[in-house]
CSV table of C-alpha atoms and ligand atoms in Angstrom, one decimal:
chain,number,residue,atom,x,y,z
J,1,MET,CA,-37.5,16.9,1.6
J,2,SER,CA,-37.7,13.9,3.9
J,3,ARG,CA,-36.7,11.4,1.3
J,4,PRO,CA,-33.2,10.0,2.1
J,5,VAL,CA,-30.6,11.0,-0.5
J,6,GLN,CA,-27.8,8.7,0.5
J,7,ALA,CA,-27.7,5.2,-1.1
J,8,ARG,CA,-27.5,2.4,1.5
J,9,ARG,CA,-24.1,1.3,0.2
J,10,LEU,CA,-22.6,4.4,1.7
J,11,GLU,CA,-23.7,3.7,5.2
J,12,GLY,CA,-20.8,3.6,7.6
J,13,VAL,CA,-18.1,4.3,5.0
J,14,ASP,CA,-18.1,8.1,5.2
J,15,LYS,CA,-15.1,8.6,7.5
J,16,ASN,CA,-11.6,8.5,5.9
J,17,ILE,CA,-8.3,8.6,7.7
J,18,TRP,CA,-6.4,10.4,4.9
J,19,VAL,CA,-9.0,13.2,4.7
J,20,GLU,CA,-8.8,13.6,8.5
J,21,PHE,CA,-5.0,13.4,8.9
J,22,VAL,CA,-4.1,15.4,5.7
J,23,LYS,CA,-6.2,18.2,7.1
J,24,LEU,CA,-4.7,17.9,10.6
J,25,ALA,CA,-1.2,17.9,9.1
J,26,ALA,CA,-1.9,20.9,6.9
J,27,THR,CA,-3.3,22.8,10.0
J,28,TYR,CA,-0.7,22.0,12.6
J,29,SER,CA,2.4,20.3,11.3
J,30,THR,CA,5.5,21.7,10.0
J,31,VAL,CA,6.9,18.2,9.4
J,32,ASN,CA,4.7,15.6,7.8
J,33,LEU,CA,5.6,11.9,8.0
J,34,GLY,CA,2.0,10.9,7.8
J,35,GLN,CA,0.4,10.3,4.4
J,36,GLY,CA,2.7,8.2,2.1
J,37,PHE,CA,4.4,10.2,-0.6
J,38,PRO,CA,8.0,11.2,-1.3
J,39,ASP,CA,9.3,14.8,-0.8
J,40,PHE,CA,12.0,14.2,-3.4
J,41,PRO,CA,11.6,14.3,-7.2
J,42,PRO,CA,10.9,11.3,-9.4
J,43,PRO,CA,13.8,10.1,-11.7
J,44,GLU,CA,14.9,12.5,-14.4
J,45,PHE,CA,14.2,10.0,-17.2
J,46,LEU,CA,10.5,9.9,-16.1
J,47,LYS,CA,10.1,13.7,-15.9
J,48,GLU,CA,11.6,14.0,-19.3
J,49,ALA,CA,9.3,11.4,-20.7
J,50,PHE,CA,6.3,13.3,-19.3
J,51,SER,CA,7.6,16.6,-20.8
J,52,ARG,CA,8.1,14.9,-24.2
J,53,ALA,CA,4.6,13.4,-24.0
J,54,VAL,CA,2.9,16.8,-23.3
J,55,SER,CA,5.1,19.2,-25.4
J,56,GLY,CA,6.5,16.9,-28.1
J,57,GLU,CA,5.3,16.3,-31.7
J,58,LYS,CA,2.9,13.5,-30.8
J,59,HIS,CA,-0.2,15.7,-30.4
J,60,MET,CA,-2.4,12.6,-30.3
J,61,LEU,CA,-1.0,12.0,-26.8
J,62,HIS,CA,-3.5,14.7,-25.7
J,63,GLN,CA,-6.4,12.6,-26.9
J,64,TYR,CA,-8.1,9.4,-25.8
J,65,THR,CA,-6.1,6.2,-26.2
J,66,ARG,CA,-7.2,2.6,-25.9
J,67,ALA,CA,-9.7,2.2,-23.0
J,68,PHE,CA,-8.0,-0.7,-21.2
J,69,GLY,CA,-4.5,0.8,-21.5
J,70,HIS,CA,-2.3,2.8,-23.8
J,71,PRO,CA,-0.7,0.2,-26.1
J,72,PRO,CA,3.0,1.1,-25.3
J,73,LEU,CA,2.2,0.7,-21.6
J,74,VAL,CA,0.3,-2.6,-21.7
J,75,LYS,CA,3.0,-4.0,-24.0
J,76,ILE,CA,6.0,-3.2,-21.8
J,77,LEU,CA,4.0,-4.3,-18.7
J,78,ALA,CA,3.3,-7.6,-20.4
J,79,GLN,CA,7.0,-8.0,-21.3
J,80,LEU,CA,8.2,-7.1,-17.8
J,81,PHE,CA,5.7,-9.2,-15.8
J,82,GLY,CA,6.0,-12.0,-18.3
J,83,LYS,CA,9.7,-12.1,-17.4
J,84,LEU,CA,9.1,-11.8,-13.7
J,85,LEU,CA,6.4,-14.5,-13.7
J,86,GLY,CA,8.0,-16.8,-16.2
J,87,ARG,CA,5.0,-16.9,-18.6
J,88,ASP,CA,3.9,-15.4,-21.9
J,89,LEU,CA,1.5,-12.5,-21.3
J,90,ASP,CA,-0.8,-11.0,-23.9
J,91,PRO,CA,-0.7,-7.2,-23.4
J,92,MET,CA,-4.4,-6.9,-24.6
J,93,THR,CA,-6.0,-9.5,-22.3
J,94,ASN,CA,-3.6,-10.0,-19.4
J,95,VAL,CA,-2.9,-6.4,-18.5
J,96,MET,CA,-5.3,-3.5,-17.8
J,97,VAL,CA,-4.3,0.1,-16.9
J,98,THR,CA,-6.2,1.8,-14.1
J,99,VAL,CA,-6.4,5.2,-12.4
J,100,GLY,CA,-3.9,4.3,-9.7
J,101,ALA,CA,-4.0,1.1,-7.7
J,102,TYR,CA,-7.1,2.5,-6.0
J,103,GLN,CA,-9.2,2.0,-9.1
J,104,ALA,CA,-7.7,-1.4,-9.7
J,105,LEU,CA,-8.9,-2.5,-6.3
J,106,PHE,CA,-12.3,-0.9,-6.8
J,107,CYS,CA,-12.7,-2.8,-10.1
J,108,CYS,CA,-11.8,-6.1,-8.5
J,109,PHE,CA,-14.3,-5.8,-5.7
J,110,GLN,CA,-17.1,-4.5,-8.0
J,111,ALA,CA,-16.4,-7.2,-10.6
J,112,PHE,CA,-16.0,-10.2,-8.3
J,113,ILE,CA,-18.0,-9.6,-5.1
J,114,ASP,CA,-21.8,-10.2,-4.7
J,115,GLU,CA,-24.1,-9.8,-1.8
J,116,GLY,CA,-23.3,-12.4,0.8
J,117,ASP,CA,-19.8,-13.1,-0.4
J,118,GLU,CA,-17.0,-13.0,2.2
J,119,VAL,CA,-13.6,-11.4,1.6
J,120,ILE,CA,-10.7,-12.2,3.9
J,121,ILE,CA,-8.6,-9.2,4.9
J,122,ILE,CA,-5.4,-9.5,6.9
J,123,GLU,CA,-5.0,-7.0,9.7
J,124,PRO,CA,-3.5,-4.4,9.8
J,125,PHE,CA,-4.6,-3.5,6.2
J,126,PHE,CA,-4.6,-0.6,3.8
J,127,ASP,CA,-7.8,1.1,4.9
J,128,CYS,CA,-9.7,1.2,1.7
J,129,TYR,CA,-10.2,-2.5,1.4
J,130,GLU,CA,-12.9,-2.5,4.0
J,131,PRO,CA,-15.2,0.2,2.5
J,132,MET,CA,-14.7,-1.1,-1.0
J,133,VAL,CA,-15.8,-4.7,0.0
J,134,LYS,CA,-18.8,-3.3,1.8
J,135,MET,CA,-19.8,-1.0,-1.1
J,136,ALA,CA,-19.8,-4.1,-3.3
J,137,GLY,CA,-22.2,-5.8,-0.9
J,138,GLY,CA,-19.6,-8.2,0.5
J,139,THR,CA,-18.7,-9.0,4.1
J,140,PRO,CA,-15.1,-8.4,5.2
J,141,VAL,CA,-13.7,-11.2,7.4
J,142,TYR,CA,-10.6,-10.2,9.3
J,143,VAL,CA,-7.6,-12.2,10.4
J,144,PRO,CA,-4.8,-10.6,12.3
J,145,LEU,CA,-1.0,-10.7,12.0
J,146,ARG,CA,0.0,-11.5,15.5
J,147,PRO,CA,3.2,-10.1,16.9
J,148,LYS,CA,5.8,-12.4,18.5
J,149,ALA,CA,8.1,-10.9,21.2
J,150,PRO,CA,11.5,-10.0,19.7
J,151,LYS,CA,14.7,-11.5,21.2
J,152,GLU,CA,15.9,-9.9,24.4
J,153,GLY,CA,17.4,-6.5,23.7
J,154,LYS,CA,16.5,-6.6,20.0
J,155,LEU,CA,14.1,-4.3,18.1
J,156,MET,CA,11.0,-6.0,16.6
J,157,SER,CA,10.9,-6.7,12.9
J,158,SER,CA,7.9,-6.7,10.6
J,159,ALA,CA,8.7,-10.4,10.1
J,160,ASP,CA,7.7,-11.0,13.8
J,161,TRP,CA,4.1,-10.2,12.8
J,162,GLN,CA,2.7,-13.5,11.6
J,163,LEU,CA,-0.5,-15.3,10.6
J,164,ASP,CA,-1.6,-18.1,12.8
J,165,PRO,CA,-2.2,-20.9,10.2
J,166,ALA,CA,-5.1,-22.5,12.1
J,167,GLU,CA,-6.8,-19.1,12.6
J,168,LEU,CA,-6.4,-18.3,8.9
J,169,ALA,CA,-7.8,-21.6,7.8
J,170,SER,CA,-10.8,-21.1,10.2
J,171,LYS,CA,-11.7,-17.9,8.3
J,172,PHE,CA,-12.2,-19.7,4.9
J,173,SER,CA,-15.7,-21.0,4.3
J,174,GLU,CA,-18.1,-21.7,1.4
J,175,GLN,CA,-18.9,-18.0,1.4
J,176,THR,CA,-15.2,-17.0,0.9
J,177,LYS,CA,-14.9,-15.4,-2.6
J,178,ALA,CA,-11.5,-13.8,-2.2
J,179,ILE,CA,-8.6,-12.9,0.0
J,180,VAL,CA,-6.8,-9.6,-0.2
J,181,LEU,CA,-3.0,-10.0,0.1
J,182,ASN,CA,-0.8,-6.9,0.5
J,183,SER,CA,2.9,-7.8,0.4
J,184,PRO,CA,5.0,-5.8,1.1
J,185,ASN,CA,2.3,-4.7,3.6
J,186,ASN,CA,1.2,-1.2,4.3
J,187,PRO,CA,1.4,-0.2,7.2
J,188,LEU,CA,3.9,-2.8,8.8
J,189,GLY,CA,6.3,-3.2,5.9
J,190,LYS,CA,6.0,-7.0,6.2
J,191,VAL,CA,7.2,-9.0,3.3
J,192,PHE,CA,5.4,-12.3,3.3
J,193,SER,CA,7.8,-15.3,3.2
J,194,ARG,CA,7.4,-18.1,0.7
J,195,GLY,CA,6.0,-20.4,3.5
J,196,GLU,CA,3.4,-17.8,4.4
J,197,LEU,CA,2.4,-17.3,0.7
J,198,GLU,CA,2.2,-21.1,0.3
J,199,LEU,CA,-0.2,-21.3,3.2
J,200,ILE,CA,-2.5,-18.7,1.7
J,201,ALA,CA,-2.2,-20.2,-1.8
J,202,ASP,CA,-3.1,-23.7,-0.5
J,203,LEU,CA,-6.2,-22.3,1.2
J,204,CYS,CA,-7.2,-20.4,-2.0
J,205,VAL,CA,-6.9,-23.5,-4.1
J,206,LYS,CA,-8.7,-25.7,-1.5
J,207,HIS,CA,-11.7,-23.3,-1.3
J,208,ASP,CA,-11.6,-22.1,-4.9
J,209,ALA,CA,-11.1,-18.5,-3.7
J,210,LEU,CA,-9.6,-15.6,-5.7
J,211,CYS,CA,-6.5,-13.6,-4.5
J,212,ILE,CA,-6.5,-9.9,-5.0
J,213,SER,CA,-2.8,-9.3,-4.6
J,214,ASP,CA,-1.9,-5.6,-3.9
J,215,GLU,CA,1.8,-5.4,-4.7
J,216,VAL,CA,2.2,-1.7,-5.1
J,217,TYR,CA,5.4,-1.7,-3.0
J,218,GLU,CA,7.0,-4.7,-4.9
J,219,TRP,CA,10.3,-2.9,-5.6
J,220,LEU,CA,10.7,-1.5,-2.1
J,221,VAL,CA,12.3,-4.5,-0.3
J,222,TYR,CA,15.3,-4.3,2.0
J,223,ASP,CA,18.1,-6.2,3.6
J,224,GLY,CA,18.4,-8.6,0.6
J,225,LYS,CA,14.8,-9.9,1.1
J,226,GLU,CA,12.9,-11.1,-1.9
J,227,HIS,CA,9.5,-10.1,-3.0
J,228,ILE,CA,7.7,-13.3,-4.1
J,229,ARG,CA,4.6,-13.0,-6.3
J,230,ILE,CA,1.9,-15.3,-5.1
J,231,ALA,CA,0.7,-15.7,-8.7
J,232,SER,CA,3.9,-17.6,-9.4
J,233,LEU,CA,2.9,-20.4,-6.9
J,234,PRO,CA,1.2,-23.6,-8.1
J,235,GLY,CA,-2.5,-23.2,-8.9
J,236,MET,CA,-2.4,-19.4,-8.3
J,237,TRP,CA,-2.1,-17.7,-11.7
J,238,ASP,CA,-5.6,-18.5,-12.7
J,239,ARG,CA,-7.1,-17.1,-9.5
J,240,THR,CA,-4.9,-14.0,-8.8
J,241,VAL,CA,-5.1,-10.4,-9.9
J,242,ILE,CA,-1.8,-8.6,-9.3
J,243,ILE,CA,-2.2,-4.8,-8.7
J,244,GLY,CA,0.6,-2.3,-9.1
J,245,SER,CA,1.1,1.5,-9.0
J,246,ALA,CA,3.4,3.8,-10.9
J,247,GLY,CA,2.9,6.2,-7.9
J,248,LYS,CA,5.0,3.8,-5.8
J,249,THR,CA,7.2,2.4,-8.5
J,250,PHE,CA,8.5,5.7,-9.8
J,251,ASN,CA,7.6,8.1,-6.9
J,252,VAL,CA,4.8,9.9,-8.8
J,253,THR,CA,1.8,9.4,-6.6
J,254,GLY,CA,0.0,12.4,-8.2
J,255,TRP,CA,0.0,10.8,-11.7
J,256,LYS,CA,-2.5,8.1,-10.6
J,257,VAL,CA,-1.4,5.4,-13.0
J,258,GLY,CA,-1.9,1.8,-11.9
J,259,TRP,CA,-2.4,-1.6,-13.4
J,260,THR,CA,-3.8,-5.1,-13.1
J,261,VAL,CA,-2.1,-8.2,-14.4
J,262,GLY,CA,-3.8,-11.6,-14.4
J,263,PRO,CA,-5.6,-14.3,-16.5
J,264,ASN,CA,-8.1,-13.2,-19.1
J,265,ARG,CA,-10.9,-15.1,-17.2
J,266,LEU,CA,-10.6,-12.5,-14.4
J,267,LEU,CA,-9.5,-9.5,-16.3
J,268,GLN,CA,-12.4,-9.6,-18.8
J,269,HIS,CA,-14.6,-8.7,-15.8
J,270,LEU,CA,-12.3,-5.9,-14.7
J,271,ARG,CA,-12.6,-4.5,-18.3
J,272,THR,CA,-16.4,-4.5,-18.0
J,273,MET,CA,-16.2,-2.6,-14.8
J,274,HIS,CA,-13.6,-0.2,-16.2
J,275,GLN,CA,-15.4,0.6,-19.5
J,276,ASN,CA,-18.6,1.4,-17.5
J,277,SER,CA,-16.9,3.7,-14.9
J,278,VAL,CA,-13.8,5.7,-15.7
J,279,TYR,CA,-13.4,4.2,-19.2
J,280,HIS,CA,-9.9,5.6,-19.7
J,281,CYS,CA,-6.8,6.9,-17.9
J,282,ALA,CA,-4.7,10.0,-18.8
J,283,THR,CA,-2.8,9.3,-22.0
J,284,ALA,CA,0.3,11.4,-21.5
J,285,ALA,CA,0.9,10.0,-18.0
J,286,GLN,CA,0.5,6.4,-19.4
J,287,ASP,CA,2.9,7.2,-22.2
J,288,ALA,CA,5.6,8.5,-19.8
J,289,VAL,CA,5.2,5.5,-17.5
J,290,ALA,CA,5.6,3.2,-20.5
J,291,GLN,CA,8.9,4.9,-21.3
J,292,GLY,CA,10.0,4.6,-17.7
J,293,PHE,CA,9.3,0.9,-17.7
J,294,GLN,CA,11.0,0.6,-21.1
J,295,ARG,CA,14.2,2.1,-19.6
J,296,GLU,CA,13.9,-0.1,-16.5
J,297,PHE,CA,13.4,-3.2,-18.7
J,298,GLU,CA,16.6,-2.4,-20.5
J,299,HIS,CA,18.5,-1.8,-17.2
J,300,TYR,CA,16.9,-4.7,-15.3
J,301,GLY,CA,19.1,-5.9,-12.5
J,302,LYS,CA,21.9,-3.5,-13.4
J,303,PRO,CA,23.4,-1.1,-10.8
J,304,ASP,CA,21.9,2.0,-12.5
J,305,SER,CA,18.4,0.5,-12.5
J,306,TYR,CA,16.0,2.7,-10.5
J,307,PHE,CA,14.5,-0.4,-9.1
J,308,VAL,CA,18.0,-1.2,-7.6
J,309,GLN,CA,18.9,2.3,-6.6
J,310,LEU,CA,15.6,3.3,-4.9
J,311,PRO,CA,15.4,0.6,-2.3
J,312,ARG,CA,19.1,1.1,-1.5
J,313,GLU,CA,18.4,4.8,-0.8
J,314,LEU,CA,15.2,4.1,1.1
J,315,GLN,CA,16.9,1.5,3.3
J,316,GLN,CA,19.3,4.2,4.5
J,317,LYS,CA,16.4,6.6,5.2
J,318,ARG,CA,14.7,3.8,7.2
J,319,ASP,CA,17.8,3.3,9.3
J,320,GLN,CA,18.1,7.0,9.9
J,321,LEU,CA,14.4,7.2,11.1
J,322,VAL,CA,15.0,4.2,13.4
J,323,GLN,CA,17.8,6.1,15.1
J,324,SER,CA,15.8,9.3,15.5
J,325,LEU,CA,12.8,7.4,17.0
J,326,VAL,CA,14.9,5.3,19.4
J,327,ALA,CA,16.5,8.5,20.7
J,328,VAL,CA,13.1,9.8,21.9
J,329,GLY,CA,12.0,6.5,23.4
J,330,MET,CA,9.8,5.0,20.7
J,331,LYS,CA,10.4,1.4,19.7
J,332,PRO,CA,10.5,1.0,15.9
J,333,ILE,CA,9.4,-2.2,14.2
J,334,ILE,CA,12.0,-2.6,11.5
J,335,PRO,CA,10.1,-2.9,8.2
J,336,GLU,CA,11.4,-5.4,5.6
J,337,GLY,CA,9.7,-3.4,2.8
J,338,THR,CA,7.6,-0.4,1.8
J,339,TYR,CA,8.4,3.2,2.9
J,340,PHE,CA,6.5,3.0,6.1
J,341,LEU,CA,7.7,2.3,9.7
J,342,VAL,CA,5.5,1.5,12.6
J,343,ALA,CA,6.7,2.5,16.1
J,344,ASP,CA,5.5,1.4,19.6
J,345,ILE,CA,4.5,4.4,21.7
J,346,SER,CA,3.4,2.6,24.8
J,347,GLU,CA,6.1,4.2,26.9
J,348,PHE,CA,4.6,7.6,26.4
J,349,LYS,CA,1.5,7.1,28.6
J,350,SER,CA,3.0,9.2,31.4
J,351,GLU,CA,3.6,12.1,29.0
J,352,VAL,CA,0.4,11.7,27.0
J,353,PRO,CA,-2.0,10.0,29.4
J,354,ASP,CA,-4.6,7.5,28.2
J,355,VAL,CA,-8.3,8.3,28.8
J,356,PRO,CA,-9.9,5.1,30.2
J,357,ASN,CA,-13.1,4.0,28.4
J,358,SER,CA,-12.7,6.5,25.6
J,359,ASP,CA,-14.1,5.5,22.2
J,360,GLU,CA,-11.0,7.0,20.6
J,361,PRO,CA,-8.0,4.6,20.5
J,362,TYR,CA,-4.9,5.8,22.4
J,363,ASP,CA,-2.7,5.9,19.2
J,364,SER,CA,-5.2,8.2,17.5
J,365,ARG,CA,-5.2,10.6,20.5
J,366,PHE,CA,-1.4,10.4,20.7
J,367,ALA,CA,-1.0,11.2,16.9
J,368,LYS,CA,-3.3,14.2,17.3
J,369,TRP,CA,-1.4,15.4,20.4
J,370,MET,CA,2.0,15.0,18.5
J,371,VAL,CA,0.9,17.0,15.5
J,372,LYS,CA,-0.5,19.8,17.6
J,373,ASN,CA,2.3,19.9,20.3
J,374,LYS,CA,5.4,18.8,18.4
J,375,GLY,CA,4.4,19.7,14.8
J,376,LEU,CA,5.1,16.2,13.6
J,377,ALA,CA,2.5,14.2,11.7
J,378,ALA,CA,2.1,10.4,11.7
J,379,ILE,CA,-0.8,8.0,11.3
J,380,PRO,CA,-2.3,5.9,14.1
J,381,LEU,CA,-2.0,2.1,13.5
J,382,SER,CA,-5.6,1.6,14.6
J,383,ALA,CA,-6.6,3.3,11.3
J,384,PHE,CA,-5.5,0.0,9.7
J,385,TYR,CA,-7.9,-2.1,11.8
J,386,CYS,CA,-11.6,-2.7,11.5
J,387,GLY,CA,-13.9,-0.9,13.9
J,388,ALA,CA,-14.2,-3.9,16.3
J,389,HIS,CA,-10.4,-4.4,16.5
J,390,LYS,CA,-9.2,-0.8,16.7
J,391,ASN,CA,-8.3,-1.2,20.4
J,392,ASN,CA,-6.4,-4.5,20.0
J,393,TYR,CA,-3.3,-2.7,18.8
J,394,ASN,CA,-3.7,0.9,19.8
J,395,SER,CA,-0.2,2.0,20.9
J,396,PHE,CA,1.6,2.2,17.6
J,397,ILE,CA,2.0,5.0,15.0
J,398,ARG,CA,3.1,4.8,11.4
J,399,PHE,CA,5.7,7.1,9.8
J,400,CYS,CA,6.6,7.5,6.1
J,401,PHE,CA,10.3,7.7,5.5
J,402,ALA,CA,10.3,8.4,1.7
J,403,LYS,CA,11.7,11.9,2.6
J,404,ASP,CA,14.9,14.0,2.3
J,405,ALA,CA,14.6,17.4,4.0
J,406,THR,CA,11.5,16.3,6.0
J,407,LEU,CA,13.3,13.4,7.6
J,408,LYS,CA,16.0,15.8,8.8
J,409,ALA,CA,13.4,18.2,10.1
J,410,ALA,CA,11.7,15.3,11.9
J,411,ASP,CA,15.0,14.3,13.5
J,412,ASP,CA,15.4,17.9,14.8
J,413,ILE,CA,12.0,17.7,16.4
J,414,LEU,CA,12.7,14.3,18.0
J,415,GLN,CA,16.2,15.3,19.3
J,416,LYS,CA,14.7,18.4,20.9
J,417,TRP,CA,11.9,16.3,22.4
J,418,LYS,CA,14.6,13.9,23.8
J,419,LEU,CA,16.4,16.9,25.5
J,420,GLU,CA,13.1,18.1,27.0
J,421,LYS,CA,12.4,14.7,28.3
J,422,ALA,CA,15.8,14.5,29.9
J,423,ALA,CA,15.4,17.9,31.6
J,424,PRO,CA,14.4,17.8,35.2
K,1,LIG,N1,-2.5,-0.1,-2.1
K,1,LIG,C1,-1.7,0.2,-1.1
K,1,LIG,C2,-1.2,-0.8,-0.1
K,1,LIG,C3,-1.4,1.6,-0.9
K,1,LIG,O1,-0.6,1.9,0.1
K,1,LIG,C4,-1.9,2.5,-1.8
K,1,LIG,C5,-1.6,4.0,-1.5
K,1,LIG,N2,-0.8,4.5,-2.4
K,1,LIG,C6,-2.7,2.1,-2.8
K,1,LIG,C7,-3.0,0.8,-3.0
K,1,LIG,C8,-3.3,3.1,-3.8
K,1,LIG,O2,-2.3,3.4,-4.8
K,1,LIG,P1,-2.5,4.6,-5.9
K,1,LIG,O3,-2.0,5.8,-5.3
K,1,LIG,O4,-1.7,4.1,-7.1
K,1,LIG,O5,-4.0,4.6,-6.2
K,2,LIG,N1,-1.3,5.0,0.3
K,2,LIG,C1,-0.9,6.2,1.1
K,2,LIG,C2,-0.6,5.9,2.5
K,2,LIG,O1,-0.8,4.8,2.9
K,2,LIG,C3,-2.0,7.3,1.1
K,2,LIG,C4,-3.3,7.0,0.5
K,2,LIG,C5,-4.2,8.2,0.5
K,2,LIG,O2,-3.8,9.3,0.8
K,2,LIG,N2,-5.5,7.9,0.2
K,2,LIG,O3,-0.1,6.7,3.2
């Protein structure tokens, strides 16, 4: 029994922040602002569509559908994204449905990355990009968003975290096969500006690199900001895969319906990956999401559109959380998008002391202390950095504000904490 059972590609990718913090939250916390999911229901029209799909007359919705996407879903996605991108899209070749955005990402890395290829990842990043690149045999190359100090007396914004153009350019080389872009960005909530996207696009074109564009938070943008799709910039359509998620779009993270949109020259390889791995995604969930998009297509830009209402509601929740965090002495970084907010906890070192020379970053220790002692769960920002850079930005934690009752309960904890701090 001495023969190793583990394939080499799994070396060093066994730890996972969600597994660790979901368990911690379940054990200790009464109030969970950690893992990103809403505590409120999805829109009625979507729930009704799912009910109809599973209990209606169309019993074939319980069977397999087309491998690369249920026809009604790929059709409406092609229509909507065609309109958003200003180009004609073929539902059969320019769209592919996946098991959540996770599988879309996995297909991209498996389909495009070979041993020796480099993939540029912008830090902080959604954690799964790193293990997925490594499992494909590629080498992740990291480039950080660097924070600029905010104006005197002002809170920092996610827009203050920026790429250094020269540093970004220095990461591109002959080995660069792709860059992963995530705008709006998880965890910071940064919405990349047109200028920043043009910088990335120019480098992709110059170095003939692909762009894996994770846009799962595309509808969650605040303060009148605009989400710009990098695929719409010159020279980018042919080299970009757009990734989306019904989980984020309609607040149904458990349904695991995602998609890819892009040119056939790229999507044909995603189809090869998909047909040889999961083959197919749940038909009823795809049918319900198709109906949800159909409704949104008809209400596009109107006041009763879910894509108009949801960001409005979430912006209020963001502002509520900002106030609660400021009360206890954390310094929130105001997110321009997503339903996440990162807060600076460096002022807490007297209350929760740092342990010099410890392998564990301060924010991770702080988040564990907070869940155990205050019953409030959040995610350390260092989880969104590669191993070598975890200590570069280790005094921030990420909160999810897609919450109703949970946000109120978090405020109660933070207000009580504030009073305790004020007590002699
Ligand atoms: N990308 C980002 C940036 C995410 O935050 C998430 C988490 N939901 C995903 C991809 C995965 O999405 P899904 O739940 O649709 O698989
Ligand atoms: N995307 C979610 C987040 O960032 C959670 C992903 C997961 O649980 N694997 O919180």
